[in-house]
Amino acid sequence: MATPKPQRSPEEIEDIILRKILLVTLAPPAHGADPRIIYLEMTAAEILSEGKDLRLNRDVVERVLIDRLSGEFPDAEAPFAYLLPLIFGAVDRSGFGGGGGSQPPPPGFLDELFSEADFDSLDPIFKGLYEDLRGHVIKLSALGNFQQPLAALLYLVKLPAGAKSLVNHPWWIPKGAYLNGRVIEMTSILGPFFHVSALPDHTIFKSEPDVGQHCFSEASTRRPADLLSSFTTIKTVMNNLYEGLSEVLLTLLKHADIREHVLQYLAEVINRNASRAHIQVDPISCASSGMFVSLSAVMLRLCEPFLDPHCSKIDKIDPGYVFYCNRLDLRGLTALHASSEEVAEWIKNDSSGKADINSGSGDIENRVVQSQGASSSGSKPASTGGKASYAFISECFFMTARVLNLGMLKAFSDFKHLVQFSWPFKDISRSEDTLSTLKALQEQSPSPQMQMDIARLEKELELYSQEKLCYEAQLLRDPTLIKQGLSFYRLMVVWLVSLVGGFKMPLSSTCPMEFSSMPEHFAEDAMELLIFASRVPKALDGVILDDFMNFIIMFMGSPTHIRNPYLRAKMVEVLNCWMPRGSCCICSGSSATTSLFEGHQLALKYLVRNLLKLYVDIEFTGSHTQFYDKFNIRHNIAELLEYLWQVPSHRNAWRQIAKEEEKGVYLNFLNFLINDSIYLLDESLNKILELKELEAEMSNTVEWERRPAQERQERARLFHSQENIIRIDMKLANEDVSMLAFTSEQITVPFLLPEMVERVASMLNYFLLQLVGPQRKSLTLKDPEKYEFRPKQLLKQIVQIYVHLARGDKENIFPTAISKDGRSYNEQLFSAAADVLRRIGEDGRIIHEFVELGAKAKVAAIEEMDSEAALGEVPDEFLDPIQYTLMKDPVILPSSRITVDRPVIQRHLLSDSTDPFNRSHLTSDMLIPDVELKARIEEFIRSQHLKRHSSDDFSMQSSKASIQTTAGDMLID
């Protein structure tokens, strides 16, 4: 018969249970006991001194727990190792922990543990837990199990004591002499959570698992369904991260005494990473793109309560925050128009101080406007040592603007450069071309070095592909993130417009200092996001674009409000992406974008005008690359203008502008259009000749194979480079000539002005010489369409321009201008061009009018020769010092005091507003008519003609007398 087990008392049972749960004992452990159990010797001594039994019970459990957690036990497990699995188990059971498999604690255990103890007792426990959670995620990528630590973090911050302990942790905002953006990311409690990402990072801080390697290795060989699955996984887990971190911050912000700590943390992250705005970012001193993209997503979620379609909270955004709040360094940023000195002086001289910025209120505290609605948007003014504080909406709005600039927008920019440029080759297509070339050369003449180069390039292309797809997964494949960003920037542009009095045109000639002093990137980031979103499928679906359109039309042509011409050029790029029949945009042809151009009231009145103004303004940007930049920008403008010309209402506006600005902006536009056309076509044709030389080299197979492999590779690269240049220049030249052709059909007067007509004629004559002159056969290409070289179409358009201007030439000055071109004019070119036109099927009426114009030019050339002969030797003082032609309307330049012909200097001023003799500022209205010299020139011409007539009369009389004498002699004979 079995011996019955001894009955244990309730006290003994309680002692056993607590020892198993807490892994501690108050008695020396027996030999072979569980090594995880810690002997609390000092605690046991204290209990014995109090005359109590050495048993664990609810009366001593709090003291035991604190001693265990705060004591030094080198051989023991981490002090919270047993507590953290309990929290993981709790969040797993709730469904928010990602299913890590941890055992849940007894029901109510954690709630009782964290609710009954005082803060001082719990604070070290919380601090240890936060450090452990940070350690769990510090090396995790988007594919790691960050959900469980994140859920545990959220569980802890929802406890009042847990929230307070977190923001008072020494690692909440790390301190130290070497503190920078990367240090905050890696050492703060929240930093590693924000670091979790699919985006690539510097190898020192690389996270695991490697997203590129796991999801996108050898992507070209993977099934589309596999790639789509990877994209979906990354988007899902990243949105889980964004939501979790948003809830963490929202929970903290609900506590009035904690809110200021959160704002300080965000400001520290922003300010310490200001250099992320630079083109080249130091990855050692700056936080990762992953952190800032996550922070961007979180900040956008914090803004949601005031991003309603009606912008109803816009009056809560205080512009004074930019100038007077010291939390963020906003005053040091480049402003929309004002210089840093002007901003500083304005703030200094603002005698009314900050009170005036809040609608004239005399009490500075009236600027502290409380947010309405969600608790996340409401705040009580924080004490700032006597300084004014700002409503949470203002804090959140400006912090989000800075975070997006350093985060999401910077990541978009990095992605764009990654796609366009891949070190050490200029772009991915060239890298692939080079790889193909190397492989071909390796087959012909193998070498170990070349094989190494091929292997290296293949590895670089693989890494490039993985990085590109990681960016695509986290950024492009998340339309929600992009739409949230667009919603924020819609509020931004509406708010900026409110600083100039709202959506109304025309703008005042003076810009309010509040608008002028706002950071430039506020507007630039809005444009960058619109450009990016326009190229992402469905990203613009349901997005309200009217306010963006208003903003663009208002400021695109206003250098008095936005100084940077490149920012205004970005506005054109946005419109170019929205263009209904444009080939560059995904939203092409949509009814929404069509209505923006063809039914938008501001657009119908001001769009063409401002595009023409910007076309002129972009000539001089101040950048060392301005010469090349202008062609890309004008390409976008030209595409828009060509589309708008097809819309009757815009075409009518265009004609009206040409009439009103005949000698103003329209004449400048025409001048630059002609300048560009000449340069681009000339450059293209010269490059074609160079390309044909390279083609001839490569086609001589015997000689080509004798050259060293490296030389062949370099020549092949040069060949491809020349091909690209020709293709781009010809495309731009075609656009410019096309615009001259379709506009000249209805607008001719500016072309025929005295300062312009000879310039136009010279351009047309030059193009005609190139297309039908003796050198035309040297421009023959095997595949001209490949280079967008369409000589037949080009000739048709050139001839159409000739004919259009001849039709509008009421004073018959165009034929004379054609014949006066000594460089390219040749009467035979007109008949040669007519023959070509007949062969290619041009309209017979056009050919007839063109031939007639050629005949008129021939007559004018003869008359000009007779006139020059009649004038004889012209005194130097009557000759224009620039063109060395007889002046007809002499004017004195006010600075250099040199006399020139008015049409000549006006033609110069169209491109350069300086005196050509001393570079001082000069405009047309500053020219001084030289009345006395003009009278002398007219008298000289009159006298020379009289002499010629007198000479002709004398010759005729002499001839008659000679004839009569001869006849008389004959009669006598």
PDB file of C-alpha atoms in Angstrom, residues 93 129 140 339 359 645 653 686 722 753 756 809 858 883 885:
ATOM      1  CA  ARG A  93      -2.668  36.435 -27.226  1.00  0.00           C
ATOM      2  CA  LEU A 129      12.232  46.556 -20.629  1.00  0.00           C
ATOM      3  CA  LEU A 140      15.951  43.852 -37.895  1.00  0.00           C
ATOM      4  CA  SER A 339      17.500  86.444 -48.746  1.00  0.00           C
ATOM      5  CA  SER A 359      -4.097  88.887 -37.019  1.00  0.00           C
ATOM      6  CA  TRP A 645      -2.330  75.728 -79.348  1.00  0.00           C
ATOM      7  CA  ALA A 653      -5.382  83.852 -75.516  1.00  0.00           C
ATOM      8  CA  ASN A 686      27.674  68.743 -86.897  1.00  0.00           C
ATOM      9  CA  GLN A 722      27.043  60.898 -80.006  1.00  0.00           C
ATOM     10  CA  LEU A 753       9.540  93.813 -86.629  1.00  0.00           C
ATOM     11  CA  MET A 756      13.603  90.642 -85.662  1.00  0.00           C
ATOM     12  CA  ASP A 809       4.228  90.923 -94.880  1.00  0.00           C
ATOM     13  CA  LYS A 858      16.065  87.968-106.044  1.00  0.00           C
ATOM     14  CA  GLN A 883      27.053  95.254 -87.858  1.00  0.00           C
ATOM     15  CA  THR A 885      25.849  98.624 -91.900  1.00  0.00           C
TER      16      THR A 885
END
